[in-house]
């Protein structure tokens, strides 16, 4: 297995401080002396000597204390592949690697064995437990499988792990390994309560433990049940009993026996539907919730926790079954549609949902729809029928009936299972209840542990929020940067987002979806034309001091009426499903699907036919005015073509526009250079067209130069 030195090749003095380590003397044959120091780290602070069962030297593990921390490096005796000379190399033992303490093990064939993690800990355990032979494997807790454990066949083995998670993993791996080679018994020590993280036998020795105290700790070691590579050991450590099946197979069969159903989503993700009490929950296979369910049921059945590797292997088996043999189902977050019915996840502990059809709605105790949940999701109020949507009016501060109608329309649109969804942009002065309004609306469609949030820092944060929440509510914005404006546009009307998949070089994580969005802040937030084109804009009035209410009284009142408001919104959704097939719009505005859905819901809301569309079109016209007022280029164009049409180059157009604005505007950052003018004009084309200004940006002059020309005109003037 290993090539030990012959004759006088025992030049090292064993374990101890570096001062006790001297270079090896030359030995017979081609062997050479060990180096005095590491080429980079210098002389070691501690040396651990590995020998075989006959005592012949195999190599060293050396510790170096560097400014950056401690470093361990092996030094092994090898035969050069070309010269066949025996030489020392700064590299690990070839697999299977020798155990530290083989010479002591061979000298005491009847002694029990204690296995610890690390050579220093093994030396300490040898002092504290003189009746045992203390061993360890080289290269730390993650290299257990590369060590040669066959020397422990027939031995009584106790594992003393470090008091931390890696130590527990090491103990489990060693338990499997020594049971696999036929150890007579295997038990694991439980570190005492209250010890510091990583505490081990070396710490016990440094803390002044006595031999009796160490012996008592080992005597209380629990027999290992079921190390899981080839089988599950019996509770008595395998003495006289046949091992059961691997823990991996126990976990898989247990999950199936308890009624877990493994399946895959349309996106190719593995899920499990698990019975919990009198309901069924749906969780991704890799979610903490499913892992905890597995562990809890395994403990209830076997009286112990499954091994980490066994649990991982079981998940891999179930994942493969889900992806290749499992049924495929759509997965929804909060709102979904199956077989013509809209489903709304109530988010309660019983996993109930509301089924809405063209004939009404009902709460279903065991819905057939697969909803997924995030840990931030909170429960909706249980809806009640009998009231209209006007119950909401006294909880929101809006200027007019038309504004309230648009607010209610946004809520009904947010309960549609598919978008696009308009962005509700709310502004107003300080104290006009913008945040409260946002919280009220969110409570009615998608309660969340953090109902309103600050603006995300990048696309990734925005999509993480969208993956975990149905509604996106951004609070107290001072402005919207260009990247966020573009991202919100994609999120409202549909568009894909991608990022590099974690722990891969070429993997891509993709998400494609739509979400209802609320933005609030003091300034006008929809200044960019493409964002304004997707918005319902509301400006809240100031609240007189004598009309303010305390938070406690407000929310108590809302709690009492919330079930009826939600019931009224569900009535509207039912009306939309009933009337949608024969509802038509005389004019189709931007976000026409949303407008059609709410128009179909008008009867359920108690509105006059066409009343919503009139309010929506008026609001869109106001959005156009806001966009033009916010952009100095748009205002300058309107002033330029008020008297005459324009045709000329970009430079000529910019010069003409500069005569319509102040010097301060011309010198500001918002004023573009000639080479950036075309991009600005493209963004303004739609809102300008809606007020009668038509632009053609692709003209060419008729002469040989074919110069690009811009044409801006008002056809109505002709």
C-alpha angles and dihedrals in degrees: 000000000000128000107234124198115261131227113349095008095123095095097138117088095219127245125353145086120331092258089071094053116092129174115269118260116241111273133203117287125017097325119126132203121271116256119262095226144012112262092236108017099042122213118358124246093213135020128202116192122212118206133173125241091277092052097253116147117258102169147286141271108211129196121213122192106212131175088254092052140276120325128192121207129179122224113196137178112243141170113241110242094223108031096030087222118144111243144159119255133187093235138102129268115276114251129298085051123205122250119244106251103030091140091055091046093053092047092056108040095169100044121107117247130234116198118201136172114261136012095260090054090048091054090050093047089052089058096045095043107038091166090061134065108236117216141167138180123244128252099031138271097321096058100060092115092057095057126095105243097167090101087073095061108132094007128124105243131196119186117211106191130192113262097253141075096272088050091054090050090049091052092051093048093048090047091056093045099050093042087052093057092048107263112184092233138351127205134166128219118228110219112239118266116265099025118136123264112281094017112165143162092287089056090048090054091047090049090058101254116176125228091249093053092050091047091051091052092053093045089060093054112133118236111251113249117203114349099198120222101084102001150334114275118225122251092261092059095263099300107152097337129104115241120247128228121298117282088242091062091042090056094048095047091043091054091050092045091053091054102260112159117206118209143147134242125235086257091059098254121141118241138176128211107209131187113239114177108311096338140062125240128199119215136163110258091240094049121115089237094061093042090052091049090053094047094046093051093044090053091049091052102038104023094237143068120268118248117262093239092046091053091048092049091049091051091050091051093048091044091054091049091050095049098043106026106017126103117257120237134172113249122214136195112216095318129047143151127225127169093350095308125111114226125202119195109225089203094220128141091260092058093234124165138194118243114208121192136164088270099052141285139280140181111249120204099203105024117196091218120102108234122177123206137204122215090249094058115110133195125272120226113267102258123240129194130225106074136079131239090259086082085081095057097085092053097057129063106222132153102230148002089262092056091049089050090054091048091053090044090055090053092050089047091051089058091057110107092226136036171203094167124194117236112241105219112190123187135167143131124296112291097022091122097251093147093044091051090050091051092048093052092046092050089057098053111016119008112199139184087242103031096180126031142183121260114285119251096226145352092278094059091047093053093046086057091048093049091053102036136045095211125044112210118182115189136208098359118183092196142331118249119221096255092052092046090054092046093050090050090055092045094051099047101023136275141147128261124197139187137170110278112245118260093012135099099209105017118117126206111209133191127180123179150105132249138187108249135199123192125183135180144126099264128057102279102191099066095134111082097227091053094044089051089064097043141098102210120209127177113198121217124234116269115234113237093240091057099054119113132203117259091239094054093043096053094041089056092046092049089057095050100034096090091055093047091051090047090054091051090051089051087056092050090051089051090050091053090048098048103029097090092061100031117111133177121226089209125021114218126190109294088030093170090060092047091049092049094051093043088055088051095051095098092053089051093050094244129142113255110267093015094111095047091052091052091045094051091048090051091050090052089053089051089055091052090049091052093050093046091050096051117067091200091058092048092048092050091052090051092046097052095039089095105019144006120255134222124169147095126307091257092051092047093050091050091051092048092050089063089062098055136056125263089249091060092045091055095044126099092249092066110089132221118242093261091055097044096090093058091053092048092052091055090049096046096092100047091043091050089054090061093045103267112128123194130194111193099174103067123128128203116253095235126085093270091068089206116191111250134192121218122198120177146151107230093193089067088065 
